Coordinates of C-alpha atoms in Angstrom, one line a residue:
M1 CA -0.1 0.1 0.1
E2 CA 1.8 3.9 -0.6
V3 CA 1.1 6.1 1.7
S4 CA 1.0 10.1 1.5
L5 CA 3.1 12.5 3.5
P6 CA 2.6 13.9 5.3
V7 CA 2.4 10.2 7.2
P8 CA -1.4 9.6 8.1
A9 CA -2.4 8.8 11.5
H10 CA -3.9 5.6 11.0
V11 CA -0.4 4.8 9.5
R12 CA 1.9 5.8 12.2
R13 CA -0.3 4.3 14.7
H14 CA 0.2 1.3 13.0
L15 CA 3.7 1.3 12.4
V16 CA 4.6 2.2 16.1
E17 CA 2.3 -1.1 17.5
F18 CA 4.5 -3.0 14.1
L19 CA 7.9 -1.7 15.6
V20 CA 6.4 -1.6 19.7
E21 CA 6.0 -5.7 18.5
S22 CA 8.7 -6.1 16.4
S23 CA 11.0 -5.3 19.5
S24 CA 9.5 -6.5 22.5
L25 CA 7.4 -9.6 21.9
Q26 CA 10.2 -10.9 19.0
L27 CA 13.6 -9.2 19.8
L28 CA 13.0 -9.4 23.2
A29 CA 15.1 -6.0 23.2
S30 CA 15.5 -3.7 25.8
P31 CA 13.4 -1.1 26.6
I32 CA 16.5 1.6 26.5
V33 CA 16.3 -0.5 22.4
K34 CA 12.9 -0.1 22.0
Y35 CA 12.3 3.7 22.7
T36 CA 16.2 4.7 21.5
A37 CA 14.4 2.7 18.2
L38 CA 10.5 5.0 18.8
S39 CA 12.8 8.1 19.2
F40 CA 14.5 7.9 15.9
F41 CA 11.9 5.8 14.1
A42 CA 8.8 8.5 15.5
D43 CA 9.4 11.5 16.4
R44 CA 12.9 11.9 13.7
F45 CA 12.5 9.3 10.6
L46 CA 9.2 10.1 9.9
P47 CA 8.6 13.8 10.3
S48 CA 11.4 14.4 8.4
L49 CA 10.5 12.7 5.2
P50 CA 8.7 15.3 3.8
C51 CA 10.9 17.9 3.6
F52 CA 14.1 15.7 2.6
L53 CA 12.0 13.7 -0.1
Q54 CA 11.2 17.3 -1.5
G55 CA 14.6 18.2 -1.5
N56 CA 15.3 14.9 -3.2
T57 CA 14.9 14.3 -7.4
N58 CA 15.7 11.3 -7.6
P59 CA 15.2 9.4 -4.5
N60 CA 16.0 5.5 -3.6
W61 CA 13.2 3.3 -4.6
L62 CA 12.7 2.3 -0.7
L63 CA 11.5 6.1 -0.4
N64 CA 10.0 6.6 -4.4
P65 CA 6.9 5.1 -3.8
L66 CA 6.9 5.7 -0.1
R67 CA 5.4 1.8 1.0
E68 CA 3.9 0.9 3.4
S69 CA 5.4 -2.6 3.5
N70 CA 8.8 -0.2 3.3
L71 CA 8.6 2.0 6.2
Q72 CA 8.0 -1.5 8.3
L73 CA 11.6 -1.8 7.4
F74 CA 13.1 0.8 8.1
A75 CA 10.9 0.5 12.0
L76 CA 13.4 -2.6 11.9
I77 CA 16.3 -0.3 10.8
S78 CA 15.4 1.3 13.9
I79 CA 15.7 -0.8 16.0
W80 CA 19.1 -1.6 14.4
I81 CA 20.6 1.3 15.2
S82 CA 19.2 1.4 18.7
S83 CA 20.7 -2.2 19.3
K84 CA 23.9 -0.8 17.8
I85 CA 24.2 2.2 20.1
H86 CA 23.4 0.1 23.3
D87 CA 24.0 -4.1 22.7
T88 CA 27.2 -4.9 24.3
R89 CA 26.2 -8.1 21.5
P90 CA 24.0 -6.3 18.8
L91 CA 21.3 -8.0 16.6
S92 CA 22.0 -9.4 13.6
V93 CA 20.5 -8.5 10.8
T94 CA 20.5 -12.2 10.1
S95 CA 17.4 -11.4 12.4
L96 CA 15.5 -9.1 11.5
K97 CA 15.3 -9.9 7.7
S98 CA 13.8 -13.4 9.3
L99 CA 11.5 -11.3 11.4
G100 CA 11.0 -9.2 7.9
D101 CA 10.1 -12.0 6.8
N102 CA 7.8 -12.9 8.5
L103 CA 5.6 -9.7 9.8
I104 CA 6.0 -7.9 6.2
V105 CA 3.9 -9.6 3.9
D106 CA 3.4 -6.8 1.3
Q107 CA 7.4 -7.4 0.1
H108 CA 10.6 -9.6 0.9
F109 CA 13.4 -7.4 1.7
T110 CA 17.2 -9.4 1.4
T111 CA 19.7 -8.3 4.0
R112 CA 21.0 -5.7 1.2
D113 CA 18.2 -4.6 0.8
F114 CA 18.7 -4.2 4.8
A115 CA 22.1 -2.0 4.1
I116 CA 20.9 -0.1 2.0
A117 CA 18.1 1.2 4.0
E118 CA 20.0 1.6 7.1
L119 CA 22.5 4.1 5.1
V120 CA 18.7 5.8 4.0
F121 CA 17.5 5.9 7.2
M122 CA 21.4 8.0 8.5
E123 CA 20.9 10.0 5.6
V124 CA 16.9 10.8 6.2
L125 CA 18.5 11.7 10.2
R126 CA 21.1 13.3 8.4
F127 CA 23.5 11.0 10.8
E128 CA 22.5 13.0 13.4
I129 CA 21.9 9.4 15.7
G130 CA 23.1 10.8 19.2
A131 CA 20.8 9.1 21.9
S132 CA 21.5 11.6 24.4
Q133 CA 17.8 12.9 24.9
I134 CA 15.6 9.8 25.3
A135 CA 12.5 9.6 27.8
F136 CA 12.8 6.0 28.4
Q137 CA 15.9 7.5 29.9
F138 CA 14.8 10.6 31.8
L139 CA 12.2 8.4 32.9
E140 CA 14.5 5.7 34.5
D141 CA 16.7 8.7 36.5
L142 CA 13.3 10.6 37.9
L143 CA 12.2 7.1 38.9
I144 CA 15.4 6.3 41.1
Q145 CA 15.5 10.2 42.9
F146 CA 12.0 9.5 43.5
R147 CA 12.4 6.1 45.5
E148 CA 14.9 7.5 46.8
L149 CA 13.2 10.7 48.5
S150 CA 10.1 8.9 48.9
R151 CA 9.1 5.1 50.5
I152 CA 6.0 5.3 48.4
G153 CA 7.8 5.6 44.9
E154 CA 8.6 2.4 45.2
L155 CA 4.3 2.2 44.4
V156 CA 4.6 3.3 41.1
S157 CA 4.9 0.2 38.9
F158 CA 7.5 0.6 36.0
H159 CA 5.5 -1.2 33.6
L160 CA 2.8 0.6 34.4
C161 CA 4.9 3.4 32.9
T162 CA 6.2 1.7 30.3
E163 CA 2.5 0.8 29.0
I164 CA 1.5 4.7 29.7
M165 CA 4.6 5.0 27.7
D166 CA 3.9 2.9 24.6
L167 CA 0.2 4.5 24.3
L168 CA 1.9 8.2 24.3
Y169 CA 3.8 7.1 21.1
E170 CA 1.0 5.1 19.7
T171 CA -1.6 8.4 19.6
E172 CA 0.0 11.2 18.2
E173 CA -2.2 13.5 18.2
I174 CA -1.4 13.2 22.7
S175 CA 2.4 13.0 22.0
E176 CA 2.2 16.1 19.9
L177 CA 1.6 18.0 23.2
F178 CA 5.6 17.0 24.8
F179 CA 7.8 19.3 24.1
T180 CA 10.5 17.8 25.7
P181 CA 11.7 14.1 26.0
Y182 CA 11.6 15.2 29.7
A183 CA 8.6 17.1 29.8
L184 CA 7.0 13.0 28.3
A185 CA 8.7 11.4 31.3
A186 CA 7.3 13.6 33.7
S187 CA 4.1 13.6 32.6
V188 CA 4.1 10.1 32.3
L189 CA 5.8 9.8 35.8
V190 CA 2.8 11.4 37.4
T191 CA 0.2 9.7 36.0
A192 CA 1.5 6.5 36.5
Y193 CA 1.7 7.8 40.3
V194 CA -1.6 8.4 40.1
L195 CA -3.0 5.2 38.7
S196 CA -0.3 3.2 40.7
V197 CA -0.7 4.2 44.0
P198 CA -3.7 4.0 46.2
K199 CA -5.7 7.1 46.9
Q200 CA -4.5 7.3 51.0
E201 CA -0.9 6.5 50.7
W202 CA -0.2 9.5 48.8
E203 CA 1.7 11.6 51.2
F204 CA 3.7 12.8 48.6
P205 CA 3.9 16.1 46.6
V206 CA 5.1 14.1 43.4
L207 CA 3.5 17.3 40.9
P208 CA 5.6 20.1 42.7
W209 CA 8.1 18.5 43.1
V210 CA 8.6 17.3 39.7
C211 CA 7.9 20.6 38.4
R212 CA 11.2 21.7 40.3
L213 CA 13.0 19.4 38.5

């Protein structure tokens, strides 16, 4: 299926769900690998495509025409790059190709296609793949600080935090409300606090504390 630009919200949602399922359930990637991949793909790659293609008179065949199956390939590429950054033993292209063969039904990609797609992905990102501004890293730091300051912090579910963050990434209209990864992380923590901690246990002014950070 060909995709118009900017990528429609329902297609973006399907792609994010594909990335989350591929990284968490299929590849068993660590949370930091998954969320770095989400940052690369959903926060940077997809929004950068219109401008990149507008200034490129001869785009690579993976971008012209732009198909949902090709974007699924780029989602796997984002996981691959993230794994290279964070994992001592990164995911192999063989494992990613095998997963692509099973999950991408509209097109078959070769190992060489994965290598080409990685280069195209990096070109769209202008080879800027810094991973220091990842919301998940800020969330981990905030949760550690919270637990050091109050025993109530132990009641905040880390799993719920990741579920909330997944939902925010899947819902573009919501994620656009957060202008920085830090704001997203703080909002996730406050939401998880409200949902995890019984109301009668609310002893710590978490919202003012987060706002002061």
